Coordinates of C-alpha atoms in Angstrom, one line a residue:
X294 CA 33.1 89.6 -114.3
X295 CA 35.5 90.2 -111.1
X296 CA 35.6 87.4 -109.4
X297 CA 37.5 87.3 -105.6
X298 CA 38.4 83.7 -104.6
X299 CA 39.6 83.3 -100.9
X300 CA 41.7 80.3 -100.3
X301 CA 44.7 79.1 -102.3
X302 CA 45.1 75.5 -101.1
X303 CA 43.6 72.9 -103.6
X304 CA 40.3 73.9 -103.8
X305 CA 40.5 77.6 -104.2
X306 CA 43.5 77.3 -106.6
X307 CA 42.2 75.6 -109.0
X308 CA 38.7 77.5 -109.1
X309 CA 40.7 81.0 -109.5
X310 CA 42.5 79.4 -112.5
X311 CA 39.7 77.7 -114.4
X312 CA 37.8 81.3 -113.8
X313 CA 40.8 83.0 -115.2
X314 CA 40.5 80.4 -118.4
X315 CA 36.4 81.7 -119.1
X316 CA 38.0 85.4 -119.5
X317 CA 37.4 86.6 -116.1
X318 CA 39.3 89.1 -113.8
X319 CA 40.3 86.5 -110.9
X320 CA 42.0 88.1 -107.9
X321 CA 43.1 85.0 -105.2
X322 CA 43.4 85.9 -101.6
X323 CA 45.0 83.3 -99.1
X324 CA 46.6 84.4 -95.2
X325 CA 49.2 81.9 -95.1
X326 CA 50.4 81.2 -98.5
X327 CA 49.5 78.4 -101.1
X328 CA 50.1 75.0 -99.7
X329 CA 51.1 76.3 -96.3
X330 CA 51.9 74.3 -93.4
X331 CA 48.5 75.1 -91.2
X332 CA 46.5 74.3 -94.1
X333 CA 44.7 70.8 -95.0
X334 CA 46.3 71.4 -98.5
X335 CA 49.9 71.3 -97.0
X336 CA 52.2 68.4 -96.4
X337 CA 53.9 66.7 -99.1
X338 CA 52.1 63.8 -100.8
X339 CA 48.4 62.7 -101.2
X340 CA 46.6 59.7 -102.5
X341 CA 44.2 60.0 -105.5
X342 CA 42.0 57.3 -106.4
X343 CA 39.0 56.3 -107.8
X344 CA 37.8 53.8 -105.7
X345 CA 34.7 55.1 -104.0
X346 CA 31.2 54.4 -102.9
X347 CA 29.8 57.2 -104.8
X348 CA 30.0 57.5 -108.7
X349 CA 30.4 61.1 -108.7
X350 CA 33.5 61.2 -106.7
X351 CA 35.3 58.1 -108.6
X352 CA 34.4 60.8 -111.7
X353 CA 36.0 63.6 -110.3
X354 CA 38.9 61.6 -109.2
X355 CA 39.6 60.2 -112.4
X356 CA 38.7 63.9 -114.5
X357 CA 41.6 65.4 -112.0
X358 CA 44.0 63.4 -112.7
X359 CA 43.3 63.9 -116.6
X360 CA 43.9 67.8 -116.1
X361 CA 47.1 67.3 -113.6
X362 CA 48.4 65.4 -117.3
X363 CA 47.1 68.1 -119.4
X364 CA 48.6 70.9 -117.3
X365 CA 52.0 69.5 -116.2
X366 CA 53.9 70.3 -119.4
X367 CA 52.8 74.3 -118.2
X368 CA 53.7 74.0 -114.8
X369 CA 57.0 72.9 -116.0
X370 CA 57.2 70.0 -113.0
X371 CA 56.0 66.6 -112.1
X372 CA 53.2 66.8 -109.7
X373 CA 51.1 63.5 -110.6
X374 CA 52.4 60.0 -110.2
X375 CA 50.5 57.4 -111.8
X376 CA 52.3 54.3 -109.7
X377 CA 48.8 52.5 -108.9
X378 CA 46.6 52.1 -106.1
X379 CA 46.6 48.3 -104.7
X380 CA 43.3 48.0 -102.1
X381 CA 43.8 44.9 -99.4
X382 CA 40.4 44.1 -98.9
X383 CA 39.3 42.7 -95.8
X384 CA 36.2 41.5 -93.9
X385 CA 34.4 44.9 -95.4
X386 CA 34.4 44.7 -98.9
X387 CA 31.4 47.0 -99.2
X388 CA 33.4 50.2 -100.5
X389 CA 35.0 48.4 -103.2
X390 CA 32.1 46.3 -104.4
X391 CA 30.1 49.6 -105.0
X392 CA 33.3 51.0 -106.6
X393 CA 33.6 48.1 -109.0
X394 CA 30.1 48.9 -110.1
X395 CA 31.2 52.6 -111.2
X396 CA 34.2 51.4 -112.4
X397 CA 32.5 49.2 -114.9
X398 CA 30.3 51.7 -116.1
X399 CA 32.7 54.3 -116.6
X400 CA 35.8 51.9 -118.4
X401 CA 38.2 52.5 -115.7
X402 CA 40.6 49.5 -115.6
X403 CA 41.1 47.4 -112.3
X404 CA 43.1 44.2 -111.6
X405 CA 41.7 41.9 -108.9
X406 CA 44.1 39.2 -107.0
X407 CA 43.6 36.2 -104.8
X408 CA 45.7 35.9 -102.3
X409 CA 48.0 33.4 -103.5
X410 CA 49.0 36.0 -106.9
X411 CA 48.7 38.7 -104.3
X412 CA 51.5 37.0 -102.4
X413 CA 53.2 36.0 -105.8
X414 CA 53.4 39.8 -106.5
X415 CA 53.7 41.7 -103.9
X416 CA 55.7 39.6 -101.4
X417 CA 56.6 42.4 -98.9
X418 CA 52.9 42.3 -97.8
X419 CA 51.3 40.6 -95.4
X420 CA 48.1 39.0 -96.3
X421 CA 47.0 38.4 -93.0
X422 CA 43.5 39.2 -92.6
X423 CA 42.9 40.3 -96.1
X424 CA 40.4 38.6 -99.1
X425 CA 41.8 39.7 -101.6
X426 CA 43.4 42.9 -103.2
X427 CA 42.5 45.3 -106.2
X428 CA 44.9 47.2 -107.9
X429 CA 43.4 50.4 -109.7
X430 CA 46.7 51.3 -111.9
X431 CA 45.1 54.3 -113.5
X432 CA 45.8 56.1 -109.8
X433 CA 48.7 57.4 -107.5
X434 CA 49.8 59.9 -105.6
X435 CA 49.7 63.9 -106.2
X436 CA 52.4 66.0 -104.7
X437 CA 50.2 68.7 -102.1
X438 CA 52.1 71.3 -101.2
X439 CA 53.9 72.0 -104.0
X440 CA 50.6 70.8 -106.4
X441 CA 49.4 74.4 -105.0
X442 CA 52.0 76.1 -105.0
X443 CA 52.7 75.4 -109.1
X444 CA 48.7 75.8 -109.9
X445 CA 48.7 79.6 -107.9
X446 CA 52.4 80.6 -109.8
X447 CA 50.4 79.1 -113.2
X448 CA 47.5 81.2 -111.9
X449 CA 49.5 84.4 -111.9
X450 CA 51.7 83.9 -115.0
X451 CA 48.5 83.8 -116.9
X452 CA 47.4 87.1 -115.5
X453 CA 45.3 86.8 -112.3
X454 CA 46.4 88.4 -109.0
X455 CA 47.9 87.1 -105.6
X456 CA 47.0 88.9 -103.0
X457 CA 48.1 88.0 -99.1
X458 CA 45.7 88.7 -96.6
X459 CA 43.5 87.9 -94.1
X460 CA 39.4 88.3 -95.0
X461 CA 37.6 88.6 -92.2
X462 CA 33.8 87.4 -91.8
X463 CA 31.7 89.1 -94.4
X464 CA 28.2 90.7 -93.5
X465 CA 25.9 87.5 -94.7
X466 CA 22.7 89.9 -94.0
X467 CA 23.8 91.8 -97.3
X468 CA 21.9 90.0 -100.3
X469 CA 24.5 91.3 -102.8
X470 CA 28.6 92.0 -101.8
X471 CA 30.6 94.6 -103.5
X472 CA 34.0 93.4 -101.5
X473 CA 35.5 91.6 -98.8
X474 CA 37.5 93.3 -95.9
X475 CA 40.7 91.9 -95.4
X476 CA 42.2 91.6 -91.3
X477 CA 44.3 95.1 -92.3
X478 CA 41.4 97.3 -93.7
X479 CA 41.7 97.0 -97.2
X480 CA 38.6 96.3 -99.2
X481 CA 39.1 93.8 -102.3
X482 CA 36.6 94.4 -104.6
X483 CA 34.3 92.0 -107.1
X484 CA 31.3 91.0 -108.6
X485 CA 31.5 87.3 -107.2
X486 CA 32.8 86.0 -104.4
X487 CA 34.2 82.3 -103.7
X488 CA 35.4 80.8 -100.0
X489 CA 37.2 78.0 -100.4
X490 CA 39.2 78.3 -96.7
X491 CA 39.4 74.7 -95.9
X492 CA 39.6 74.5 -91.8
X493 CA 38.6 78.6 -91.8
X494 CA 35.4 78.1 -93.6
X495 CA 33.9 77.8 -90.7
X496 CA 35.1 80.8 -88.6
X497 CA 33.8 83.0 -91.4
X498 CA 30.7 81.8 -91.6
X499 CA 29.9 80.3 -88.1
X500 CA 25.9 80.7 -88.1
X501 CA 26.1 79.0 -91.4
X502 CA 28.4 76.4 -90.8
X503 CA 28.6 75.2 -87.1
X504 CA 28.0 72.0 -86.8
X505 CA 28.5 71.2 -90.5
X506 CA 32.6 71.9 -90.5
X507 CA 34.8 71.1 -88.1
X508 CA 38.6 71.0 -88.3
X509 CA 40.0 67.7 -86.8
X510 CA 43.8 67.0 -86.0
X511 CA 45.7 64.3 -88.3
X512 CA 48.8 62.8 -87.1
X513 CA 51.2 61.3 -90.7
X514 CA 54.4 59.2 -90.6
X515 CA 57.1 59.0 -92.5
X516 CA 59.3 55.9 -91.9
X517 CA 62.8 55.4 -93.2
X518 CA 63.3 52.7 -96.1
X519 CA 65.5 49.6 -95.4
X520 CA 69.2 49.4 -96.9
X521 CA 68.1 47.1 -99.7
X522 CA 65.2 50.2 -100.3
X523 CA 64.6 49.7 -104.2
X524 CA 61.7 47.1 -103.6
X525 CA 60.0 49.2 -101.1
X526 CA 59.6 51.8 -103.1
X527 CA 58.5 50.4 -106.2
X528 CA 55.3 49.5 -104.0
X529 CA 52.1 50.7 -105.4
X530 CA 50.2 53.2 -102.9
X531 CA 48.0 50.9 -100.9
X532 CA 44.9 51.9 -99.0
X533 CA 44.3 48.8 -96.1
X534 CA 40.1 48.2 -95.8
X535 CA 41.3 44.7 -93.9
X536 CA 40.1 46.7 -90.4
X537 CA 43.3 45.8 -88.1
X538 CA 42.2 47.3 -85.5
X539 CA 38.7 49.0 -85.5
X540 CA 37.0 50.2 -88.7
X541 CA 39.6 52.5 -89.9
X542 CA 41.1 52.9 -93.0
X543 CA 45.2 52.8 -92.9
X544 CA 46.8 54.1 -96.1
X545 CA 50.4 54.5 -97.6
X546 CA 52.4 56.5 -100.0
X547 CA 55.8 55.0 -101.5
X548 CA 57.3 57.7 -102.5
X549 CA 60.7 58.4 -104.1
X550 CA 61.9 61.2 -106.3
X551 CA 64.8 62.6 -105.0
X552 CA 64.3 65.7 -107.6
X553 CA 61.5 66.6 -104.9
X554 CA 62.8 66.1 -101.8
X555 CA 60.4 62.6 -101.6
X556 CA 62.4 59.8 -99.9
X557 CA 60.1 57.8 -97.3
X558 CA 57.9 55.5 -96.2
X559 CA 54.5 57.5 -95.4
X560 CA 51.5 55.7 -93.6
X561 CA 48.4 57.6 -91.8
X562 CA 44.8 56.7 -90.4
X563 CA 42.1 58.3 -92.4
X564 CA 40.2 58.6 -89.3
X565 CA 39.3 62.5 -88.2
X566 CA 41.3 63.4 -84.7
X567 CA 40.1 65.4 -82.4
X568 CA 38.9 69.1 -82.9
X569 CA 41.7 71.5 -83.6
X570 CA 42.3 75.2 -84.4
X571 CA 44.6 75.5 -87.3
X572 CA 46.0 78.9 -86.7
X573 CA 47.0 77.9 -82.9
X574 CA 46.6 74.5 -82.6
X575 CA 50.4 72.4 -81.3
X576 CA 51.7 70.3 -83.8
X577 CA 54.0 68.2 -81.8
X578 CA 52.8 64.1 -82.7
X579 CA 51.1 62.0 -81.1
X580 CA 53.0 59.5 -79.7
X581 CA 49.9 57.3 -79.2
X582 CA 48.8 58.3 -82.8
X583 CA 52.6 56.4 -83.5
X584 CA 52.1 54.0 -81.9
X585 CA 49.2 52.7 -83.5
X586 CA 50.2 53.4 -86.9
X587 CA 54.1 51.9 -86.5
X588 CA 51.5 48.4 -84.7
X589 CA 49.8 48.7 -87.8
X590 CA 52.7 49.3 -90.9
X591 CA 55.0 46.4 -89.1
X592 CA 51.6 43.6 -89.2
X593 CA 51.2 44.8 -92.9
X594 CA 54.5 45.2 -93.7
X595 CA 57.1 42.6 -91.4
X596 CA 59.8 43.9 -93.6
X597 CA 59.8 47.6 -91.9
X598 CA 59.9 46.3 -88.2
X599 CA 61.9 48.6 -86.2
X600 CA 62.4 50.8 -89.4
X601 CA 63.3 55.0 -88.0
X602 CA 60.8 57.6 -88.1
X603 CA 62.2 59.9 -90.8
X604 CA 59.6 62.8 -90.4
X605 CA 56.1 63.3 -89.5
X606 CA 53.2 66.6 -90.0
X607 CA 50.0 67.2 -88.2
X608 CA 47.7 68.2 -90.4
X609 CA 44.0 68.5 -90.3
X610 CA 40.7 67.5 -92.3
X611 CA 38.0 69.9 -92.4
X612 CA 34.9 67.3 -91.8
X613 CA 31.2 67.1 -92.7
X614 CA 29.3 64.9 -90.6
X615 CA 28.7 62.9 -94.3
X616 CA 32.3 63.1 -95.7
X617 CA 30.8 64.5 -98.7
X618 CA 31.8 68.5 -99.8
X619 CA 30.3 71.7 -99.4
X620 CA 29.7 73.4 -103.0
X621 CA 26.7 76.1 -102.9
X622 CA 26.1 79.4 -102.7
X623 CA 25.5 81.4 -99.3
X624 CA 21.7 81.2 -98.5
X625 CA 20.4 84.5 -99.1
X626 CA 23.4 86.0 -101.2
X627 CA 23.5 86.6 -104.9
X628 CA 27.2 86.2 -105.4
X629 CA 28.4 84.5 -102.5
X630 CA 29.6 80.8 -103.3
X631 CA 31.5 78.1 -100.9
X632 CA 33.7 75.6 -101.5
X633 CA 35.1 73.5 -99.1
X634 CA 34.3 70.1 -96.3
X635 CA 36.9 68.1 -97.9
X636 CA 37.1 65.5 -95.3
X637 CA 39.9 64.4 -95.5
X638 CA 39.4 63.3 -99.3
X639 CA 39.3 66.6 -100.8
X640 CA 42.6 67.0 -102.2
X641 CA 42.5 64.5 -104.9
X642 CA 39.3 66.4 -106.4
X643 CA 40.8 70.2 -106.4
X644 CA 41.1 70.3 -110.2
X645 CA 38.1 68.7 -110.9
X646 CA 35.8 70.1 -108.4
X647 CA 37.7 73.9 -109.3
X648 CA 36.5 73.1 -112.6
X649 CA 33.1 72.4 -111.6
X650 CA 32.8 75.6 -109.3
X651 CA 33.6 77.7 -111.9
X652 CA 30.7 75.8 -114.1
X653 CA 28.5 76.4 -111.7
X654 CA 29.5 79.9 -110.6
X655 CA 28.7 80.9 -114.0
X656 CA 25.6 78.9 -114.5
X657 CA 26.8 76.0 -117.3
X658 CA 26.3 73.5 -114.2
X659 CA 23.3 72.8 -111.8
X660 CA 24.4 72.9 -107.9
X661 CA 24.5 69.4 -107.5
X662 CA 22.3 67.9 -104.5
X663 CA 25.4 65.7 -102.8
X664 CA 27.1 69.2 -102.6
X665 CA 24.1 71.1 -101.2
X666 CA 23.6 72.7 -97.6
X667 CA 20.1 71.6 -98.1
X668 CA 21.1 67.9 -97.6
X669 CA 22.0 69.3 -93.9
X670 CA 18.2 69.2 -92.9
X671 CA 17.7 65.6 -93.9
X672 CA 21.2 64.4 -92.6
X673 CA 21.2 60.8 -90.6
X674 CA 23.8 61.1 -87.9
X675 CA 26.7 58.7 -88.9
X676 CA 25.7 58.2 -92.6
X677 CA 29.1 58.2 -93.5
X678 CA 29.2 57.1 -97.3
X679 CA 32.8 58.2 -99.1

């Protein structure tokens, strides 16, 4: 089988390699580049966990990180660091306490601490607010941009093909496809077809997917360390459920590795921005969006008051109104799949849920109903679950 995947960012990556792996002919088609700046798959760091409502999710969190192990040694560079996740827990301990559940069933390990053995061992953070914390230590951070850029050169050293170009919409009336048109005329030809185009998903396929995807702006920070910057760093990632301000989620990545270019202090909101166009949209910061998150990092973390702003990115999520992902085929096609919605979480699943795509593309694994458009219909407005 021929099999055409659009989209190199996390997603799409990852499916064109597992589909290469079951013996097919993969060709992967991106506009931009893998790991790109205008994509959601860009920027430099991102956080994967396991602590989530849904089991599913906490599953494919942990299966990822088992094949970023398994295929490091082949990409021949570090892209997963396993440093820990510590979760301050607030006055909102409902994601966590459906977490623990999961956790329990499936083994994974987690740490819980008062506040008093919180403060004991982690003194740089405030506890002000919080409950308590849990640390998940089988978790980290995943290097984005250049976690898509190894996985499509991997990709091609095993034999499938990179092709840059631009597919425009595809004729969704046609119950079978032969190819896809790309922007300059050229047909690319296959037996299956995959979409995994993050914030473009929905441009392709606007009938199909107005109102379900929208690209939102996301404004990240990248704070210089202190002088005395050896305990900051050692910091596990932290995700803040404590609700400073509102009922956000505030997260953080200590990075360090100066073999990658990783030296800062990174915090964002995991709240979706407004509505923005990837291709044209200005990515200047927000200086209120700074604001907010510099208030927030100096309550949490007194020890970076008045640190510099080292560097910043806007980037985007590509939201559902549920958070959850879009894996299905095309209503009415025979070999028309998409993969995308990652709302802002999506990044941390790429090799699992590529894995899974291809499954399913092939038929070993059912479509599964959290992934369906079908769920669209029955959608409560707000029923935000992740």
């Amino acid at each position: 089988m021929k099999v055409v995947v659009i989209g190199a960012g996390a997603f799409g990556s990852w499916t064109a390699l597992h589909m290469l792996r079951k013996g097919h002919e993969v060709v992967l088609v991106d506009t931009w580049g893998s790991g790109n700046s205008r994509s959601s798959s860009g920027d430099e760091t991102r956080v994967i966990r396991s602590v989530y409502k849904d089991e599913v999710y906490a599953d494919l969190a942990r299966r990822s990180a088992v094949l970023w192990r398994e295929n490091e040694a082949l990409f021949g560079q570090q892209i997963y660091y396993e440093k820990g996740v510590l979760n301050l827990i607030g006055r909102d301990e409902s994601r966590w306490k459906s977490a623990r559940d999961h956790f329990d069933a499936l083994g994974f390990p987690y740490r819980e601490y008062s506040l008093k053995e919180l403060k004991r061992h982690y003194p740089l953070i405030s506890t002000e607010g919080l409950s308590y914390a849990v640390l998940e230590p089988g978790a980290g951070y995943l290097l984005a941009r250049a976690g898509c850029m190894v996985v499509t050169r991997q990709f091609a050293l095993e034999g499938g093909q990179y092709v840059q170009a631009r597919v425009i919409p595809p004729d969704v009336d046609l119950t079978a496809h032969e190819y896809v048109l790309t922007a300059d005329g050229a047909r690319i030809s296959g037996d299956t077809f995959i979409f995994a185009c993050g914030p473009w998903l929905t441009g392709l396929f606007p009938n199909l997917l107005s109102g379900k995807i929208k690209a939102t702006r996301q404004d990240i920070f990248y704070f210089g360390y202190p002088e005395n910057a050896r305990p900051w760093m050692e910091l596990p990632v932290w995700c803040d459920f404590a609700s400073f301000t509102r009922d956000d989620m505030y997260y953080g990545i200590p990075a360090f590795d100066p073999h990658a270019g990783l030296f800062g202090f990174k915090v964002g909101e995991d709240v979706a921005g407004v509505d923005f166009d990837p291709d044209n949209g200005d990515r200047t910061i927000d200086l209120a969006a700074l604001k907010r998150v510099r208030e927030f990092m100096e309550f949490r973390f007194p020890g970076l008051k008045d640190t510099p702003l080292a560097d910043s990115r806007v980037c985007q999520y590509e939201s559902t109104p549920d958070a959850h992902l879009i894996a299905d085929k095309v209503p009415g096609t025979e070999n028309m799949w998409l993969l995308g919605g990652g709302s802002g979480h999506g990044y941390k699943l790429g090799a699992s849920m590529g894995e899974y795509m291809s499954a399913m593309v092939t038929g070993e694994w059912p479509i599964r109903p959290i992934f369906s458009l079908d769920r669209f219909t029955t959608l409560i407005p707000g029923d935000v679950r992740r």
